[in-house]
mmCIF file of C-alpha atoms in Angstrom:
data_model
loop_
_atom_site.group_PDB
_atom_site.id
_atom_site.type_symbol
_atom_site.label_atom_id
_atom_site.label_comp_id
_atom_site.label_asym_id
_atom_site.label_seq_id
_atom_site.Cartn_x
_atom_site.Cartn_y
_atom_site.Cartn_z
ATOM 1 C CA UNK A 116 26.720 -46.378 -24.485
ATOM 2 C CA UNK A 117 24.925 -44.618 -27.157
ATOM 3 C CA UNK A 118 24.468 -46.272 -30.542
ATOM 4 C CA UNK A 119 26.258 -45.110 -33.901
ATOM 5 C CA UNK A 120 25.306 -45.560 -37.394
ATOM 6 C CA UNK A 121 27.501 -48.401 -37.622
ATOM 7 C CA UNK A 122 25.974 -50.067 -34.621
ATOM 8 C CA UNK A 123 23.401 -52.493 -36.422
ATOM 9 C CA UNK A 124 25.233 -53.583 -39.382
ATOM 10 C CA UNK A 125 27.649 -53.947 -36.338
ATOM 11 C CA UNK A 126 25.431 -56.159 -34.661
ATOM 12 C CA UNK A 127 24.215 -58.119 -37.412
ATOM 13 C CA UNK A 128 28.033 -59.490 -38.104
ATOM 14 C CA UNK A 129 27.799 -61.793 -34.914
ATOM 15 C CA UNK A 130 25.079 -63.382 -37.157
ATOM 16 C CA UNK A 131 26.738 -64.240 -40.377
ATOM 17 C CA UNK A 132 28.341 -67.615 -39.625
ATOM 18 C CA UNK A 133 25.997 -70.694 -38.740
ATOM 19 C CA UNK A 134 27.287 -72.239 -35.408
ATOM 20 C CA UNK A 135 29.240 -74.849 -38.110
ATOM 21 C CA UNK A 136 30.988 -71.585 -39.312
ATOM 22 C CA UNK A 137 28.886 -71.488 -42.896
ATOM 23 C CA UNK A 138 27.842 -68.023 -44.489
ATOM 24 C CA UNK A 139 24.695 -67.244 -43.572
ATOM 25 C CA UNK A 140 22.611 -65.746 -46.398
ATOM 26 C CA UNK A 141 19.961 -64.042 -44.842
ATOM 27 C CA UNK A 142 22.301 -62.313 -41.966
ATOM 28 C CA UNK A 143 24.898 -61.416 -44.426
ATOM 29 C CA UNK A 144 22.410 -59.624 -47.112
ATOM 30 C CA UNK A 145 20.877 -57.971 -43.923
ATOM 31 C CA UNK A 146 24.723 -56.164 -43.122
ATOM 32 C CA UNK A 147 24.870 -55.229 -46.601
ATOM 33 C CA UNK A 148 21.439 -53.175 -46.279
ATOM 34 C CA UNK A 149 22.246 -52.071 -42.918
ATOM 35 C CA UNK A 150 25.165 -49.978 -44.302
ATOM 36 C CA UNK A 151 22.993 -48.284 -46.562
ATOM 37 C CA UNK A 152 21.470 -45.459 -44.278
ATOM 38 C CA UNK A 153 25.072 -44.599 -44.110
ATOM 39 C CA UNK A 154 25.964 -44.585 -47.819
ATOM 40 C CA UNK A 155 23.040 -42.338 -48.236
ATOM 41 C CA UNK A 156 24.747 -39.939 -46.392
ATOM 42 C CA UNK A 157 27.256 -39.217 -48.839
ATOM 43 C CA UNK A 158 24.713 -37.781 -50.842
ATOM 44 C CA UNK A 159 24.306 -38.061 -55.073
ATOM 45 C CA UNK A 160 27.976 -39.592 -55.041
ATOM 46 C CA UNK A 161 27.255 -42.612 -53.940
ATOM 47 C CA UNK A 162 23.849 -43.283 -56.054
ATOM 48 C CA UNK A 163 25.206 -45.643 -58.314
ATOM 49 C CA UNK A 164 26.797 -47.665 -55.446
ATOM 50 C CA UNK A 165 23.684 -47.691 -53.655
ATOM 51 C CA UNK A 166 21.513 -48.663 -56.858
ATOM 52 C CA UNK A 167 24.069 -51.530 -57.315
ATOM 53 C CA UNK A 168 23.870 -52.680 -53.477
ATOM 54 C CA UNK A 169 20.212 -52.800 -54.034
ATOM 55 C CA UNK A 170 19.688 -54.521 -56.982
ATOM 56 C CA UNK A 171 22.106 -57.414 -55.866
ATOM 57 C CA UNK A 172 20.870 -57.825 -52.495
ATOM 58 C CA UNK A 173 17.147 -58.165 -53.833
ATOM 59 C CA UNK A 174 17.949 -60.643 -56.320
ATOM 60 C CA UNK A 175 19.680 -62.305 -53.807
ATOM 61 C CA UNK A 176 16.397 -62.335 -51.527
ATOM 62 C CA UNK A 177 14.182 -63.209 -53.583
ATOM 63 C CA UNK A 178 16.202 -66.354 -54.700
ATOM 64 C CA UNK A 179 16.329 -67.102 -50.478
ATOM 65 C CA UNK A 180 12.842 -66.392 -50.203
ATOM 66 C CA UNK A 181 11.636 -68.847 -52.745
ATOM 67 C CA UNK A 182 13.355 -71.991 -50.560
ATOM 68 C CA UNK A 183 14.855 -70.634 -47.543
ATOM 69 C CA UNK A 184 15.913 -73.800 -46.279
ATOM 70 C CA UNK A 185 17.654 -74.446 -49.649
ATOM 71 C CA UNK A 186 19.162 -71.967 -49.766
ATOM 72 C CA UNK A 187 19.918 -71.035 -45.859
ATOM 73 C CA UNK A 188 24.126 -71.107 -46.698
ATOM 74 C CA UNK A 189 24.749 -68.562 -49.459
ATOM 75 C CA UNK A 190 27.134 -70.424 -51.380
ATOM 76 C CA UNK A 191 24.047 -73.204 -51.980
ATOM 77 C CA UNK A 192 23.252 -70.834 -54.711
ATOM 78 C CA UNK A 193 26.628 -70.300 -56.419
ATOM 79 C CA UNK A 194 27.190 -74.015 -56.472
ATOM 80 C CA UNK A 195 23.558 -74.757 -57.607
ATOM 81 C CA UNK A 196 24.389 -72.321 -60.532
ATOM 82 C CA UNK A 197 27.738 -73.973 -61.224
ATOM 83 C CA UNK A 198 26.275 -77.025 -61.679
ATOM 84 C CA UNK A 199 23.702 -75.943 -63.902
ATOM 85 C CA UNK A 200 26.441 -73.643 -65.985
ATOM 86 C CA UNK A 201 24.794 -70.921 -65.264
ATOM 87 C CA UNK A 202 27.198 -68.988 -62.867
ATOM 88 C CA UNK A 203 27.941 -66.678 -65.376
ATOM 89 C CA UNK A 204 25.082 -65.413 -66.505
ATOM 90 C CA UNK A 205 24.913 -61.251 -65.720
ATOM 91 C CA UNK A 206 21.699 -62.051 -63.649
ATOM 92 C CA UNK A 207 22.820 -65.272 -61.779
ATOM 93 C CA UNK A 208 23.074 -65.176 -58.102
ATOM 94 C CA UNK A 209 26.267 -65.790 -58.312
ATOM 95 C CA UNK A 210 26.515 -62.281 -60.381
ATOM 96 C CA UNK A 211 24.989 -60.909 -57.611
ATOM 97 C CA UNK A 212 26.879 -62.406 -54.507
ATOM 98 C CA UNK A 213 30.275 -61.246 -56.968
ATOM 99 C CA UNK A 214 29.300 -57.605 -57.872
ATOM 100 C CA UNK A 215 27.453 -57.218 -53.991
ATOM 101 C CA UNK A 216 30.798 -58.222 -52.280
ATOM 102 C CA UNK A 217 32.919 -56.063 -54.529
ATOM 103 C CA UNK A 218 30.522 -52.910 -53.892
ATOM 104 C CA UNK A 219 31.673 -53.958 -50.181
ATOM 105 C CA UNK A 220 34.926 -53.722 -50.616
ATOM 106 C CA UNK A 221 34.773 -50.322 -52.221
ATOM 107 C CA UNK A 222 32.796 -49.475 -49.064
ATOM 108 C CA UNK A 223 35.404 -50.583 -46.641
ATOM 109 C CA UNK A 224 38.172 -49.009 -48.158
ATOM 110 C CA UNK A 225 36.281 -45.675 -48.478
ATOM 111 C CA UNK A 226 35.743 -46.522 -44.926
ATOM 112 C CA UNK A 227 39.934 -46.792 -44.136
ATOM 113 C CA UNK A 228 40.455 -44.012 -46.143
ATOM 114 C CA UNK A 229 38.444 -41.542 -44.425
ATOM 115 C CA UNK A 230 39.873 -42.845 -40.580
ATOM 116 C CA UNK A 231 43.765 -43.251 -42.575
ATOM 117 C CA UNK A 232 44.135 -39.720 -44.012
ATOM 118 C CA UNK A 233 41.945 -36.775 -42.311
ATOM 119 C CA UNK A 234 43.700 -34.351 -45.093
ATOM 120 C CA UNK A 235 41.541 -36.394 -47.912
ATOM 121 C CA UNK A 236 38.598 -34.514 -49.051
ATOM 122 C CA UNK A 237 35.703 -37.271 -49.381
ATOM 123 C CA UNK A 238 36.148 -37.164 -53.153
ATOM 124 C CA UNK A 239 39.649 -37.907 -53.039
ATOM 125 C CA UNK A 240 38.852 -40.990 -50.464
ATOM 126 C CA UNK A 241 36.376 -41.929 -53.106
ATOM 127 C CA UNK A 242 38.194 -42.272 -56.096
ATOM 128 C CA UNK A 243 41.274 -43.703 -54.009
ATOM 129 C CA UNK A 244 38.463 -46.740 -52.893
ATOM 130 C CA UNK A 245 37.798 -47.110 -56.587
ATOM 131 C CA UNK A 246 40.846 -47.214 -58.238
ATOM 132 C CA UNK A 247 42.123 -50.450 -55.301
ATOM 133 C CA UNK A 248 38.272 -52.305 -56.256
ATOM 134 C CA UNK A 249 35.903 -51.720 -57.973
ATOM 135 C CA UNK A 250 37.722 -49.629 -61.296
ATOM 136 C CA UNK A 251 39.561 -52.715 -63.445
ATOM 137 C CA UNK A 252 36.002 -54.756 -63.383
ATOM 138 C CA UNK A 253 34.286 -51.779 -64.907
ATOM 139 C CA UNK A 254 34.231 -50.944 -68.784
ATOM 140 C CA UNK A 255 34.490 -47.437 -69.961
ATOM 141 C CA UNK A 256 31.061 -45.868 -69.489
ATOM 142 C CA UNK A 257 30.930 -47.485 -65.841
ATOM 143 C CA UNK A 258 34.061 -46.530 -64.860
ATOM 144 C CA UNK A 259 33.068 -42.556 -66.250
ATOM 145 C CA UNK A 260 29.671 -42.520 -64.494
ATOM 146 C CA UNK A 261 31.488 -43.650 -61.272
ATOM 147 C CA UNK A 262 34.323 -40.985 -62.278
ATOM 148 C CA UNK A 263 31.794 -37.972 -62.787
ATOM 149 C CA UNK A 264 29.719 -39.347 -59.326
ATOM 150 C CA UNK A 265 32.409 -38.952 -57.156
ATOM 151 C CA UNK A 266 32.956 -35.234 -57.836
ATOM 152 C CA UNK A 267 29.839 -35.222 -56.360
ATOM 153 C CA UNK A 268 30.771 -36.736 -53.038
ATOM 154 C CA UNK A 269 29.760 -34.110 -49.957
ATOM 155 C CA UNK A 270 32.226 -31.623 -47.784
ATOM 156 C CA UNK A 271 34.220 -33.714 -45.516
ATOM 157 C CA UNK A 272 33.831 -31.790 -43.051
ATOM 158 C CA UNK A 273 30.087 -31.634 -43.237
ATOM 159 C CA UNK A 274 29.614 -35.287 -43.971
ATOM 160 C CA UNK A 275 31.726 -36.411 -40.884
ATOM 161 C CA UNK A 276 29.007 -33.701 -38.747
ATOM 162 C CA UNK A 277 26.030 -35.581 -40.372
ATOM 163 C CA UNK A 278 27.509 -39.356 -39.338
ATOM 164 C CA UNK A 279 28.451 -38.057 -35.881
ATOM 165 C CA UNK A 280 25.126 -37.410 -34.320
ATOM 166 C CA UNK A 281 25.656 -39.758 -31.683
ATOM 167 C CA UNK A 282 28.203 -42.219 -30.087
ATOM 168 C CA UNK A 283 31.740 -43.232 -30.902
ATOM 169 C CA UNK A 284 31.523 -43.107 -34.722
ATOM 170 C CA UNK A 285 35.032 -43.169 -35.634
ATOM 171 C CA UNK A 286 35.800 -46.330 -33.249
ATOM 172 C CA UNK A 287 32.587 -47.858 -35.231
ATOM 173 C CA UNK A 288 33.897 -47.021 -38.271
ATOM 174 C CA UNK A 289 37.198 -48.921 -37.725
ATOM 175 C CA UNK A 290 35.199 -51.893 -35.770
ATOM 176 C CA UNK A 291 33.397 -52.150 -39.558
ATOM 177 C CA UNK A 292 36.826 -52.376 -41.431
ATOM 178 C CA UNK A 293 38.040 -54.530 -39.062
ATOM 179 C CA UNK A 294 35.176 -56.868 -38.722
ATOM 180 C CA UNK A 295 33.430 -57.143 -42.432
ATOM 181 C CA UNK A 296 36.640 -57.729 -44.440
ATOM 182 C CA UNK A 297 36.965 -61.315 -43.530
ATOM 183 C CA UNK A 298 33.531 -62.179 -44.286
ATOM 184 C CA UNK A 299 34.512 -60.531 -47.921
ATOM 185 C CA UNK A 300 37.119 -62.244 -48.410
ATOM 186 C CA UNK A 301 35.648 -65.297 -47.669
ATOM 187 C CA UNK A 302 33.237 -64.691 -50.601
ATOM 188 C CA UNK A 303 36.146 -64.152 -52.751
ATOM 189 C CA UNK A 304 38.097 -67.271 -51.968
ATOM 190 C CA UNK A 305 35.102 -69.110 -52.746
ATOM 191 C CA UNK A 306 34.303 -67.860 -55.518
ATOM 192 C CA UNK A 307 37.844 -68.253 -56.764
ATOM 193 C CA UNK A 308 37.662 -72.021 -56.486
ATOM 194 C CA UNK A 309 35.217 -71.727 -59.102
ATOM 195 C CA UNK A 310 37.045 -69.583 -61.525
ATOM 196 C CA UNK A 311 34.064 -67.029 -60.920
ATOM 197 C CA UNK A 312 35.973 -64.138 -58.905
ATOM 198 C CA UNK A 313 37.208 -62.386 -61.676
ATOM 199 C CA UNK A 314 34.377 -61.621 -64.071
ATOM 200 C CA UNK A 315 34.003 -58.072 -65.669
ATOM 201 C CA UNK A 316 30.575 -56.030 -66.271
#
């Protein structure tokens, strides 16, 4: 069976977890750029998203890259950080493992929203997506700029045409929200134990 858009970030989840069950960095930052040919397809709405994705998942690779075998399990970093007290920091790693994961979520439940309620327009599933994640971590200019974005977001109609060029993309879709949410939460629970899940921009 044909391939859909979803199909390699897909593919790259039976990757994540080392054989002992540990997060994975480099397989898990791979996912997270996977989904990004389909984020661009929603156009000018989703640049700020995308921009965000990017910067975290590059920080986040070039922290691997300097000692891969360091830092091999992704939560090597946060703890590293904690240690050192400087988890918090607005360019840590563990900023960036925070702020990628919660651009995820906003990404899944965009994601539900679009399978849950055909009626939505893609700006309504939008700002439904935000308001559930990524809205009470942002200040007031963030939270605007994401506001103003959205209104942006592309005909439903047409975007739905543009991600169905080939295969089974609405079974994909829901294999995605299905699949990645665990991994997410994961990162969240983890963070958590640290007091680090709950930090604002």
């Amino acid at each position: 069976m044909e391939g859909t858009v979803f199909t390699p970030s897909l593919e790259g989840m039976q990757h994540i977890r080392s054989p002992q069950g540990e997060m994975l960095t480099k397989p898990f930052l791979d996912v997270c750029k996977l989904i990004l040919p389909v984020i661009d397809k929603f156009g000018t709405a989703m640049a700020l998203v995308k921009r965000d994705i990017g910067r975290n998942t590059s920080r986040l690779e070039k922290k691997y890259q300097s000692d891969p075998f360091r830092y091999n399990y992704l939560y090597n970093m946060v703890k590293e950080e904690y240690e050192c007290k400087s988890a918090k920091g607005s360019t840590s790693c563990t900023n960036g493992i925070l702020w990628l994961t919660r651009a995820m979520d906003f990404i899944v439940e965009l994601f539900r929203n679009l399978l849950a309620h055909p009626d939505w327009s893609v700006t309504d599933a939008c700002t439904d997506a935000y308001g559930k994640t990524l809205k009470k971590f942002h200040g007031w200019i963030a939270s605007s700029s994401f506001t103003v974005a959205m209104k942006l977001a592309p005909d439903r109609k047409k975007f739905m045409e543009v991600i169905t060029c080939k295969g089974d993309v609405r079974a994909d879709m829901e294999k995605f929200c299905l699949t990645f949410p665990p991994y997410l939460e994961e990162n969240h629970k983890f963070l958590s134990k640290f007091g680090l899940d709950d930090l604002k921009a």
